[in-house]
JSON list of C-alpha atoms in Angstrom, two decimals:
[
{"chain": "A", "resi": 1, "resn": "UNK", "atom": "CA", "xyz": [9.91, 13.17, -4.69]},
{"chain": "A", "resi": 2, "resn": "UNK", "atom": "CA", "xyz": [7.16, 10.89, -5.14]},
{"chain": "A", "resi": 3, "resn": "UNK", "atom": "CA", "xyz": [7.39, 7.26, -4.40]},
{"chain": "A", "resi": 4, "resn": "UNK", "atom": "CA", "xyz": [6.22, 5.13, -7.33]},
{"chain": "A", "resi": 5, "resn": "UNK", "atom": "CA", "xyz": [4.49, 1.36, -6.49]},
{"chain": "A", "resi": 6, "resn": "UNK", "atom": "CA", "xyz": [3.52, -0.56, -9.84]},
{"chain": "A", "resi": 7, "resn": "UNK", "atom": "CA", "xyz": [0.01, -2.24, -8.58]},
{"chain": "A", "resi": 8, "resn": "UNK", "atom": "CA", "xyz": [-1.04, -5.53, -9.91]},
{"chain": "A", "resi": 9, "resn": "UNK", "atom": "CA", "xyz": [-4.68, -4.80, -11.82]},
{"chain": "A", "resi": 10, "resn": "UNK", "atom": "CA", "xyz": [-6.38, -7.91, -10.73]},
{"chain": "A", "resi": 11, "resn": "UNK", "atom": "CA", "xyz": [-4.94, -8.89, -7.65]},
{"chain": "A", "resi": 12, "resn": "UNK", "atom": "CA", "xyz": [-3.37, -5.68, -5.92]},
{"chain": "A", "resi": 13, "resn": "UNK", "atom": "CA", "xyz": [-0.41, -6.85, -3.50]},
{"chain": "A", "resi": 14, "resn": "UNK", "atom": "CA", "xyz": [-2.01, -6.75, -0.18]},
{"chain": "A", "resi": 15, "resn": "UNK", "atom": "CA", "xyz": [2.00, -5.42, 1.07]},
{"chain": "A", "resi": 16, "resn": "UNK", "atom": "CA", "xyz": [1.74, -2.48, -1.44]},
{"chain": "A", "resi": 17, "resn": "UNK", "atom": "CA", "xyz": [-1.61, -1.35, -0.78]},
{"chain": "A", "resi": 18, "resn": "UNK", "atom": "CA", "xyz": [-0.83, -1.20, 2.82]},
{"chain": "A", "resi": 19, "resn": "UNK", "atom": "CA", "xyz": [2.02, 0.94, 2.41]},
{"chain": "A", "resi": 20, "resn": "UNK", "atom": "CA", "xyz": [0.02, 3.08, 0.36]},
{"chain": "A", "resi": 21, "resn": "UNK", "atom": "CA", "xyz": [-2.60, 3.46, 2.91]},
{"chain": "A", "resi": 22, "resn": "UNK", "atom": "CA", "xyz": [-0.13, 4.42, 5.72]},
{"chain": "A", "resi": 23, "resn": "UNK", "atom": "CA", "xyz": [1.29, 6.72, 3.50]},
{"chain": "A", "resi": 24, "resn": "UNK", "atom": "CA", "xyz": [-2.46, 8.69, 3.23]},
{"chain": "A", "resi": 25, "resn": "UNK", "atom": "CA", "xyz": [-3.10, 8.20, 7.26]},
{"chain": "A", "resi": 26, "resn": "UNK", "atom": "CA", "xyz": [0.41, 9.98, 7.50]},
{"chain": "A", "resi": 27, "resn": "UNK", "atom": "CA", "xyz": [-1.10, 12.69, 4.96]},
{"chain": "A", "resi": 28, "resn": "UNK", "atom": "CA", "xyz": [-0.11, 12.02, 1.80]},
{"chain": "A", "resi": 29, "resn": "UNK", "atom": "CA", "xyz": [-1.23, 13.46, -1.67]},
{"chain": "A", "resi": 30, "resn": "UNK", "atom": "CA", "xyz": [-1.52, 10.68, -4.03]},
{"chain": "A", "resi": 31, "resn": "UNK", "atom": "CA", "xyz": [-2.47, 9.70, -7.65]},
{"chain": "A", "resi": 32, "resn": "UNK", "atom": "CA", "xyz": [-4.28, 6.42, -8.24]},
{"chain": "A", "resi": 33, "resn": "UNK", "atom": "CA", "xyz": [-6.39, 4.99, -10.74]},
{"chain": "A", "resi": 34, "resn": "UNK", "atom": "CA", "xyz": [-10.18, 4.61, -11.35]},
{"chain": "A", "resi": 35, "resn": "UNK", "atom": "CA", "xyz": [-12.43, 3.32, -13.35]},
{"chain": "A", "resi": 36, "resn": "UNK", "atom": "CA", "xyz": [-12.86, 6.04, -15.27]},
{"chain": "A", "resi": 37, "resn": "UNK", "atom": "CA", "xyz": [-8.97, 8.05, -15.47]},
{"chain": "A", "resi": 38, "resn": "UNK", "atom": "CA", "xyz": [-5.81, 8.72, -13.11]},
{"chain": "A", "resi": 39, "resn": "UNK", "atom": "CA", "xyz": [-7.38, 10.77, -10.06]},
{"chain": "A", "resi": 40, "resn": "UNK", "atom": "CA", "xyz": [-5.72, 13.34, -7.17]},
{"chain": "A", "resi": 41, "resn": "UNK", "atom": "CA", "xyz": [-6.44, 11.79, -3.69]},
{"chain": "A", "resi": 42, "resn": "UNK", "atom": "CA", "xyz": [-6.22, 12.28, -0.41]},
{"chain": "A", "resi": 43, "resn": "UNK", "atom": "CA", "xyz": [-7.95, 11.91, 3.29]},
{"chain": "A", "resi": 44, "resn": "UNK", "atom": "CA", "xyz": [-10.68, 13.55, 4.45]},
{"chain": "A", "resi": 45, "resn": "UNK", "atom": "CA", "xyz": [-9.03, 16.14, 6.65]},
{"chain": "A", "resi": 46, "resn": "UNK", "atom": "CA", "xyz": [-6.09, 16.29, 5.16]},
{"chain": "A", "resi": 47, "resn": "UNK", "atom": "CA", "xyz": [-6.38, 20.37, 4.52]},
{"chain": "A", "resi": 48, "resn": "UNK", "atom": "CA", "xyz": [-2.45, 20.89, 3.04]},
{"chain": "A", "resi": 49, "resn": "UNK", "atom": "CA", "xyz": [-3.18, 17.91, 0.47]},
{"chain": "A", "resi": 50, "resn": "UNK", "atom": "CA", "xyz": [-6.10, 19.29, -0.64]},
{"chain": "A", "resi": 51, "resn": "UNK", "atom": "CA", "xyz": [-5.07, 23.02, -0.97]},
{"chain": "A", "resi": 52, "resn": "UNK", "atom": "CA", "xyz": [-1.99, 20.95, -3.44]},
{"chain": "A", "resi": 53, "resn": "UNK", "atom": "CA", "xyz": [-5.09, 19.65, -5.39]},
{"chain": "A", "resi": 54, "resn": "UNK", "atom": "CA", "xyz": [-6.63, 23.12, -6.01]},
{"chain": "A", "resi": 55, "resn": "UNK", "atom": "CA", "xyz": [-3.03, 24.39, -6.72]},
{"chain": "A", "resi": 56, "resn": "UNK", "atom": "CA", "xyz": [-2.02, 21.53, -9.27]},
{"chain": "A", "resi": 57, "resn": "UNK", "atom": "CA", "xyz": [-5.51, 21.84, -10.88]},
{"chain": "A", "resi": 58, "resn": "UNK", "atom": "CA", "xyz": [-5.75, 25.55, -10.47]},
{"chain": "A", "resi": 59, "resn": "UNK", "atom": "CA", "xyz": [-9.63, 25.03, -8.84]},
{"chain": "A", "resi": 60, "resn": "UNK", "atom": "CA", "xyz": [-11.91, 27.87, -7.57]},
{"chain": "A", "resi": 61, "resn": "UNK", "atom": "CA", "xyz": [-14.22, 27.40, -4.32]},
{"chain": "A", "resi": 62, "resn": "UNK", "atom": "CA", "xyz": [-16.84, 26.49, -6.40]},
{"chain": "A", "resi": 63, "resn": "UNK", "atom": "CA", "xyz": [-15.35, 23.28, -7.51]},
{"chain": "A", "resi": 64, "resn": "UNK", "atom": "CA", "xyz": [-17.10, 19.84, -6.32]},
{"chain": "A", "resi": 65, "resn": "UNK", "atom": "CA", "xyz": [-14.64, 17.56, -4.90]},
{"chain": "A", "resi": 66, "resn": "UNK", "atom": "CA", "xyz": [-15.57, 13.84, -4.74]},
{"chain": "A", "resi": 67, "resn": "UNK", "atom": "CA", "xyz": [-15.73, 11.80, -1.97]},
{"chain": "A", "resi": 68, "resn": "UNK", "atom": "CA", "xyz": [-14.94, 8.21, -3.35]},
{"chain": "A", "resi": 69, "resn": "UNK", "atom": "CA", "xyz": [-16.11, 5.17, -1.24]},
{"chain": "A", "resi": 70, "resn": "UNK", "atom": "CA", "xyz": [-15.87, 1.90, -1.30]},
{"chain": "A", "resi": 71, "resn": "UNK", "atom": "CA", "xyz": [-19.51, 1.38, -1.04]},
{"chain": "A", "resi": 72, "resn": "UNK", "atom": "CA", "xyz": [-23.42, 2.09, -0.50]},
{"chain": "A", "resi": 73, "resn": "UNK", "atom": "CA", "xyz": [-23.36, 2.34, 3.04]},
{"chain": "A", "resi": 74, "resn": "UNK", "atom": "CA", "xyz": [-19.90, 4.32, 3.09]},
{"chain": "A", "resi": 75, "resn": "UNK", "atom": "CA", "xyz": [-21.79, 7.05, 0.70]},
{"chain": "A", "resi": 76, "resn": "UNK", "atom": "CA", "xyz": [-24.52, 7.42, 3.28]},
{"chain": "A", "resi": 77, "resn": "UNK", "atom": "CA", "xyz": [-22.85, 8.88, 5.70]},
{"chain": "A", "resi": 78, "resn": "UNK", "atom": "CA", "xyz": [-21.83, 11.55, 3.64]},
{"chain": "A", "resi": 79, "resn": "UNK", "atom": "CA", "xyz": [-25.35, 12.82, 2.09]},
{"chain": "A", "resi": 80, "resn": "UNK", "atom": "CA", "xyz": [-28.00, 13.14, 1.97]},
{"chain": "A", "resi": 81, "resn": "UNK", "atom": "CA", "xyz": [-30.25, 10.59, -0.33]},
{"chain": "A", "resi": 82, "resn": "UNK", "atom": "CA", "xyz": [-34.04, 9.55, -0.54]},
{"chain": "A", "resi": 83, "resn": "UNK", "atom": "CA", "xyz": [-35.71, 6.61, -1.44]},
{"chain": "A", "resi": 84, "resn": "UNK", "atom": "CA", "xyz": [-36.23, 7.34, -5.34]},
{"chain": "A", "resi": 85, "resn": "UNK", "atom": "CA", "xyz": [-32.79, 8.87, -5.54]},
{"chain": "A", "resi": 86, "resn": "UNK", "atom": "CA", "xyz": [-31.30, 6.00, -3.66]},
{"chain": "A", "resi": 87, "resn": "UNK", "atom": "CA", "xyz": [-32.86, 3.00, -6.09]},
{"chain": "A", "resi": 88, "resn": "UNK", "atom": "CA", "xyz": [-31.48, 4.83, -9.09]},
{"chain": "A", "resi": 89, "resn": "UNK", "atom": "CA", "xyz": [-28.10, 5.02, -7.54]},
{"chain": "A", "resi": 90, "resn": "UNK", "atom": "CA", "xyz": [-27.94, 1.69, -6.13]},
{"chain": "A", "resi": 91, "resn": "UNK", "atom": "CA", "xyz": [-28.48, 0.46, -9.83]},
{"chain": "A", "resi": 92, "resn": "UNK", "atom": "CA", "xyz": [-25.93, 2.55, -11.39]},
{"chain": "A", "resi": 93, "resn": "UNK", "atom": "CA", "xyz": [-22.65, 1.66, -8.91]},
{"chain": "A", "resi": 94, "resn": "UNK", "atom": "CA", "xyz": [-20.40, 0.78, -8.87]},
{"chain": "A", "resi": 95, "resn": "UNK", "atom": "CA", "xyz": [-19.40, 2.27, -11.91]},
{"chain": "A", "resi": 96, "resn": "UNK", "atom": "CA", "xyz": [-17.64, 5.47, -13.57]},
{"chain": "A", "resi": 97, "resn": "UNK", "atom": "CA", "xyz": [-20.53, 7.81, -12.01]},
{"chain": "A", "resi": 98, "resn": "UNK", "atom": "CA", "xyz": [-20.39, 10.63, -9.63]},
{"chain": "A", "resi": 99, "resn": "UNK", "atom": "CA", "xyz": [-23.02, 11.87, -7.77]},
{"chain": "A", "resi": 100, "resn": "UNK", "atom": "CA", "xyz": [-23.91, 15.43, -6.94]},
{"chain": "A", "resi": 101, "resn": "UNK", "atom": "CA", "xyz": [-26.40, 15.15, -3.74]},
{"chain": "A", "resi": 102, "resn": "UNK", "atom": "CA", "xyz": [-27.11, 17.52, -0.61]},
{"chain": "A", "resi": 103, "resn": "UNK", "atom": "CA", "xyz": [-24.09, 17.46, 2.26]},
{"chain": "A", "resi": 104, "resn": "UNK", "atom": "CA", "xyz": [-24.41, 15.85, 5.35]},
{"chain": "A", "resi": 105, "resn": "UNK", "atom": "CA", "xyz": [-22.68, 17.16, 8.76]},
{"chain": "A", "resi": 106, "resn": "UNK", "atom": "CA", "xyz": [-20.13, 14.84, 8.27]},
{"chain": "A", "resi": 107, "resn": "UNK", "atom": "CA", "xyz": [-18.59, 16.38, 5.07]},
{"chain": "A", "resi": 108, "resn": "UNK", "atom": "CA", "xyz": [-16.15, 19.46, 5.81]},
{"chain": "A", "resi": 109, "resn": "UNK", "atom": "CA", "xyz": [-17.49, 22.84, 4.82]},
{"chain": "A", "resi": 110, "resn": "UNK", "atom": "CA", "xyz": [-14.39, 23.76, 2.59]},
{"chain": "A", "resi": 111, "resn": "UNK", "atom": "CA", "xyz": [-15.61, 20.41, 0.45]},
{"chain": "A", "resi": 112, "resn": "UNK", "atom": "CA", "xyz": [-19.09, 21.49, -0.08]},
{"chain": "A", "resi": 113, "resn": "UNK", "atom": "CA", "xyz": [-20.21, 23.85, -3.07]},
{"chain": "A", "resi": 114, "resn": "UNK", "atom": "CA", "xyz": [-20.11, 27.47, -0.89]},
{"chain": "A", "resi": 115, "resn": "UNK", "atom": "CA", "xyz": [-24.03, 27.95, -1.92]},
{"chain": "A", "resi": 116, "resn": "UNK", "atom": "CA", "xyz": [-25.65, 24.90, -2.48]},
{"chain": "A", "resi": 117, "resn": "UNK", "atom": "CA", "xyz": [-23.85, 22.63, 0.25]},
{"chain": "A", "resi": 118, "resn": "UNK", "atom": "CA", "xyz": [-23.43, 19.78, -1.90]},
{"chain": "A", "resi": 119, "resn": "UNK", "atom": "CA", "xyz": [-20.95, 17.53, -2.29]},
{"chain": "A", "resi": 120, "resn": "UNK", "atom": "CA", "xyz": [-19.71, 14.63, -5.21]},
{"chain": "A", "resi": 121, "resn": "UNK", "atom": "CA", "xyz": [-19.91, 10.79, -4.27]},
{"chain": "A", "resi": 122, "resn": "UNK", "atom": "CA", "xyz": [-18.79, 7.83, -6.66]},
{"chain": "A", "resi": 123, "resn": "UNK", "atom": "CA", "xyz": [-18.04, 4.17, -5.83]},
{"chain": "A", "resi": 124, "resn": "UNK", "atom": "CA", "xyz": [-15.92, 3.08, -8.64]},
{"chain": "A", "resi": 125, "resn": "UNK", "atom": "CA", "xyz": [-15.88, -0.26, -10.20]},
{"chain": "A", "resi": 126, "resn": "UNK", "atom": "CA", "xyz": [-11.94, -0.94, -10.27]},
{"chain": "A", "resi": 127, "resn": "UNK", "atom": "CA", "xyz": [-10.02, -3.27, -8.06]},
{"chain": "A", "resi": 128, "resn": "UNK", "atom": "CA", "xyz": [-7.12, -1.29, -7.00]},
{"chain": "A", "resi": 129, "resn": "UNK", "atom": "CA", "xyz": [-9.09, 1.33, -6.14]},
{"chain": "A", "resi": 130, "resn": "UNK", "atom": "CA", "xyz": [-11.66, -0.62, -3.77]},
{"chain": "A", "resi": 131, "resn": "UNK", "atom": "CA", "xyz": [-8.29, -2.58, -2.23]},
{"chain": "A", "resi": 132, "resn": "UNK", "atom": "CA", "xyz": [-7.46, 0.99, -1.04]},
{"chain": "A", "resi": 133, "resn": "UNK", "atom": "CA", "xyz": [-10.52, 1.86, -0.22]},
{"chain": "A", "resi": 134, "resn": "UNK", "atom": "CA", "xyz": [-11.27, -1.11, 2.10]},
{"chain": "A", "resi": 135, "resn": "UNK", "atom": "CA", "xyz": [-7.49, -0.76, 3.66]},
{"chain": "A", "resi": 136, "resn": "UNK", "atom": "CA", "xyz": [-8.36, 3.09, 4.55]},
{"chain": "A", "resi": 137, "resn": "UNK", "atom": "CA", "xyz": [-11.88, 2.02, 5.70]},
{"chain": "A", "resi": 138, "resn": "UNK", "atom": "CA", "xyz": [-13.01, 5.85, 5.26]},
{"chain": "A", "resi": 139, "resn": "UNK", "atom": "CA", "xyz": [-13.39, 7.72, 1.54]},
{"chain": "A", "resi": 140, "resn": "UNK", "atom": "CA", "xyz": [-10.68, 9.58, -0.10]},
{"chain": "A", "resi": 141, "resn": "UNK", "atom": "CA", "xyz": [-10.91, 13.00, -1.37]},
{"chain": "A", "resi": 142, "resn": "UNK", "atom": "CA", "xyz": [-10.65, 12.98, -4.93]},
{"chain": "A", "resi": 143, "resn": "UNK", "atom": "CA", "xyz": [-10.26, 15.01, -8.25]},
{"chain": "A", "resi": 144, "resn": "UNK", "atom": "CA", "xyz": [-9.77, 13.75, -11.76]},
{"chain": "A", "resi": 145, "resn": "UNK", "atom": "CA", "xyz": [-6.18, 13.93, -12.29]},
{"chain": "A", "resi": 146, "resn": "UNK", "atom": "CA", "xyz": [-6.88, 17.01, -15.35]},
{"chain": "A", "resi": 147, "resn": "UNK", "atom": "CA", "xyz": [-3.90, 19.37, -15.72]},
{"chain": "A", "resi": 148, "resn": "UNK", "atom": "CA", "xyz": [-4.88, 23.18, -16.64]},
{"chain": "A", "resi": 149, "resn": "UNK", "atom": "CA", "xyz": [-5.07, 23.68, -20.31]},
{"chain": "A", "resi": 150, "resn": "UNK", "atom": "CA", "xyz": [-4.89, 20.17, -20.93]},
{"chain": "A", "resi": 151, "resn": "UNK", "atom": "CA", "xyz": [-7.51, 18.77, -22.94]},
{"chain": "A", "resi": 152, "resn": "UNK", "atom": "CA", "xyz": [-7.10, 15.19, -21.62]},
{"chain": "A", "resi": 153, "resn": "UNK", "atom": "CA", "xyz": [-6.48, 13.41, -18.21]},
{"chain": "A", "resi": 154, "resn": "UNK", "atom": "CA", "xyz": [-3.03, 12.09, -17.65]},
{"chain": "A", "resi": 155, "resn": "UNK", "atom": "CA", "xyz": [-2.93, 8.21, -18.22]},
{"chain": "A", "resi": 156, "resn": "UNK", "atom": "CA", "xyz": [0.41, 6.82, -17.63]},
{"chain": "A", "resi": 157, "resn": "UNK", "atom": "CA", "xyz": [1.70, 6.16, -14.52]},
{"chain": "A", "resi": 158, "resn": "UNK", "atom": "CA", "xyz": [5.43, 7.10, -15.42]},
{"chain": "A", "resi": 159, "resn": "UNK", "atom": "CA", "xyz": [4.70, 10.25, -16.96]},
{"chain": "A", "resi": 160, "resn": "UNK", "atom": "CA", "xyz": [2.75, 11.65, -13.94]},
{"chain": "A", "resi": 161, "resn": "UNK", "atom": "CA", "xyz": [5.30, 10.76, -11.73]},
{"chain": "A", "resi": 162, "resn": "UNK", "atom": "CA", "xyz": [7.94, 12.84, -14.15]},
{"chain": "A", "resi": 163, "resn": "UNK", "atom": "CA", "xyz": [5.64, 16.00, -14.62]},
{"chain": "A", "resi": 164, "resn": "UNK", "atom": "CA", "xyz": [4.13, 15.67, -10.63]},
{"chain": "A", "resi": 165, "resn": "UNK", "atom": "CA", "xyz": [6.83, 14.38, -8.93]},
{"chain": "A", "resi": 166, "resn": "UNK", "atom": "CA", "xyz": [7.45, 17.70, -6.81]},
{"chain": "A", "resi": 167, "resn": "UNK", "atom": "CA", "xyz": [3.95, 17.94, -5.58]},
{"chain": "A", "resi": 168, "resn": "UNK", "atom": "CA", "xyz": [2.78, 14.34, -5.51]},
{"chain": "A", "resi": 169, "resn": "UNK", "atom": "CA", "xyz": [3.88, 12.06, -2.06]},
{"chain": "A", "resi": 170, "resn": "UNK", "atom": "CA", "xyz": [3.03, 8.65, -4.45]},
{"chain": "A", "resi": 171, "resn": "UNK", "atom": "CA", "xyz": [1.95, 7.44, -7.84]},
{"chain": "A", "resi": 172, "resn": "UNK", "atom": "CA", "xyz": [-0.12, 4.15, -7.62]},
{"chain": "A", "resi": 173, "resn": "UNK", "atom": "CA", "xyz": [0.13, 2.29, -11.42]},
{"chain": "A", "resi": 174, "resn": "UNK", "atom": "CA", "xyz": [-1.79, -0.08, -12.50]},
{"chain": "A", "resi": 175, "resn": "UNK", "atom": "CA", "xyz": [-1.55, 0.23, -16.01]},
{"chain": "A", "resi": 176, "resn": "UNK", "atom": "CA", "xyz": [-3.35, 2.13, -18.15]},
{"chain": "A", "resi": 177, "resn": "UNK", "atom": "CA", "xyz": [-7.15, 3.18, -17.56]},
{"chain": "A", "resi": 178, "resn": "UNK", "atom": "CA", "xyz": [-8.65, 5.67, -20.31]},
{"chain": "A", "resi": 179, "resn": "UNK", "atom": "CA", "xyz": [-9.33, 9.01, -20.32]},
{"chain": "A", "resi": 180, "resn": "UNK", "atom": "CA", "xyz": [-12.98, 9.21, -20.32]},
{"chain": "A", "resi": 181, "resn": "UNK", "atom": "CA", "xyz": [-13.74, 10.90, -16.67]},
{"chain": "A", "resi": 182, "resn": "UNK", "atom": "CA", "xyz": [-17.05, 9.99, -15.16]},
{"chain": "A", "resi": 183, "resn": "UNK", "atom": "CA", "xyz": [-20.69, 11.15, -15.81]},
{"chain": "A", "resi": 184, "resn": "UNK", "atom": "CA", "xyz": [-21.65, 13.30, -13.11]},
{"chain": "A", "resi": 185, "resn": "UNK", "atom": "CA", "xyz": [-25.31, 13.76, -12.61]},
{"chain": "A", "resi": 186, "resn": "UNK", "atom": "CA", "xyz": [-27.07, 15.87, -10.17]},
{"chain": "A", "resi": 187, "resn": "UNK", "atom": "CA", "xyz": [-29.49, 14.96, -7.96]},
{"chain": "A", "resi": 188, "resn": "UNK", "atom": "CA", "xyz": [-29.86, 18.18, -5.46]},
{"chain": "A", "resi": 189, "resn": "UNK", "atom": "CA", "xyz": [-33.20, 19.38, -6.74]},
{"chain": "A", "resi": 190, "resn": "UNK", "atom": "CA", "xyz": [-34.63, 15.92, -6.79]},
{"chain": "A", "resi": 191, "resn": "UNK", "atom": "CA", "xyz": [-34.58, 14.90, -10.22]},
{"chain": "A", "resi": 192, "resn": "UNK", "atom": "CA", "xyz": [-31.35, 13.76, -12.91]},
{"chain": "A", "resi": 193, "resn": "UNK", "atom": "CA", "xyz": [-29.65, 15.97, -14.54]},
{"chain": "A", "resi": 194, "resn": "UNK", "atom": "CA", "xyz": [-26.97, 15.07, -15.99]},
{"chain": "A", "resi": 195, "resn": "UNK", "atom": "CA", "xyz": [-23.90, 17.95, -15.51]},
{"chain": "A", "resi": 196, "resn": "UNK", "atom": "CA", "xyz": [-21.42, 16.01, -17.33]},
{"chain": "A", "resi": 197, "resn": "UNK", "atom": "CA", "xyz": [-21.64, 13.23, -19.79]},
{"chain": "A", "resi": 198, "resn": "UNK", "atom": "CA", "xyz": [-18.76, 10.94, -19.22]},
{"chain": "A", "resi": 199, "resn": "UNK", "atom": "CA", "xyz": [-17.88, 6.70, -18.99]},
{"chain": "A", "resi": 200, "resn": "UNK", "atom": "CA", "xyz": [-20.91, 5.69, -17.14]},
{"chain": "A", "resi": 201, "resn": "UNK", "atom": "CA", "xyz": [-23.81, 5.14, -19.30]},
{"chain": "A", "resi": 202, "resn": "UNK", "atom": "CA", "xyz": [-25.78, 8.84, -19.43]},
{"chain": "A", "resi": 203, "resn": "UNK", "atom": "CA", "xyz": [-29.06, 6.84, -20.91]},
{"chain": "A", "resi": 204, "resn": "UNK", "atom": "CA", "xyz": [-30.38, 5.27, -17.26]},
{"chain": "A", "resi": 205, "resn": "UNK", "atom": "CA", "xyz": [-30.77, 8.82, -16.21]},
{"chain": "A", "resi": 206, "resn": "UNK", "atom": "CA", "xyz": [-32.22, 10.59, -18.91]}
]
């Protein structure tokens, strides 16, 4: 059964956040919110959580995870990103973006794409989220929180702790926060292109 914490959205309570945060080092699966929609999360090595995440979402090995930090120099250690690629980044978080960029050795191999070795990256602009964030001090794991068939992310707290409450360890609520998942664009060959067009802006990178 998951445990449910109702998160204030402007000032998170610093008791709550840190319960949440033991809960992930302890290796929980949780849903939280973004800036964007409701999203799956868990810790980096946390293999059992994530194999729940390709179960509940019903994802093939071709699926690009994102690592979510909690900021620019937190992203960097996880790929790979040159100067051009970096400015237009830099200008464009945080916000409901993810990146698609080349792997560093630091991501696990069962994140990467299987060919291309690449790997999602967002910093979101949303204050529960970066309260986690800087309690975990490393990124979390993360997939939008879309059930299969469904045309639309979850967005109620209550309701996905009634429909995932068998395969979820916590629900973090904040109230409600949209639908509209990101805009991914990919920068792996060197230029934009946009994959996904999403909350973020699209128009800065076309």
């Amino acid at each position: 059964m998951a445990k449910y914490f109702d998160v204030h959205p402007q000032t998170p309570q610093t008791r709550t956040i840190g319960t949440v945060v033991d809960s992930l080092r302890a290796g929980a699966l949780i849903a939280y919110p973004t800036d964007s929609c409701f999203a799956l999360g868990c810790r980096l090595g946390n293999h059992d959580a994530l194999e729940r995440i390709r179960s509940i979402r019903r994802l093939d090995d071709r699926h690009h995870f994102t690592l979510v930090c909690e900021n620019f120099a937190q992203l960097g250690q996880f790929v790979q990103v040159d100067n051009d690629v970096f400015r237009a980044i830099k200008a464009a978080t945080p916000g409901s973006y993810t990146f698609i960029l080349p792997a560093t050795r630091e991501v696990p191999r069962r994140l990467m794409h299987p060919k291309k070795k690449t790997v999602g990256v967002r910093i979101p602009d949303h204050t529960v989220t970066r309260a986690l964030l800087a309690e975990l001090g490393e990124p979390l794991v993360s997939s939008t929180l879309l059930l299969p068939d469904e045309a639309e992310p979850l967005t109620q707290g209550w309701e996905i702790k009634e429909r995932l409450d068998h395969v979820l360890d916590a629900v973090v609520d904040s109230g409600d926060c949209g639908t509209e998942p990101t805009t991914v664009v990919d920068f792996s060959g060197g230029e934009a292109e946009i994959v996904r067009r999403g909350a973020g802006d699209p128009s800065r990178f076309e």
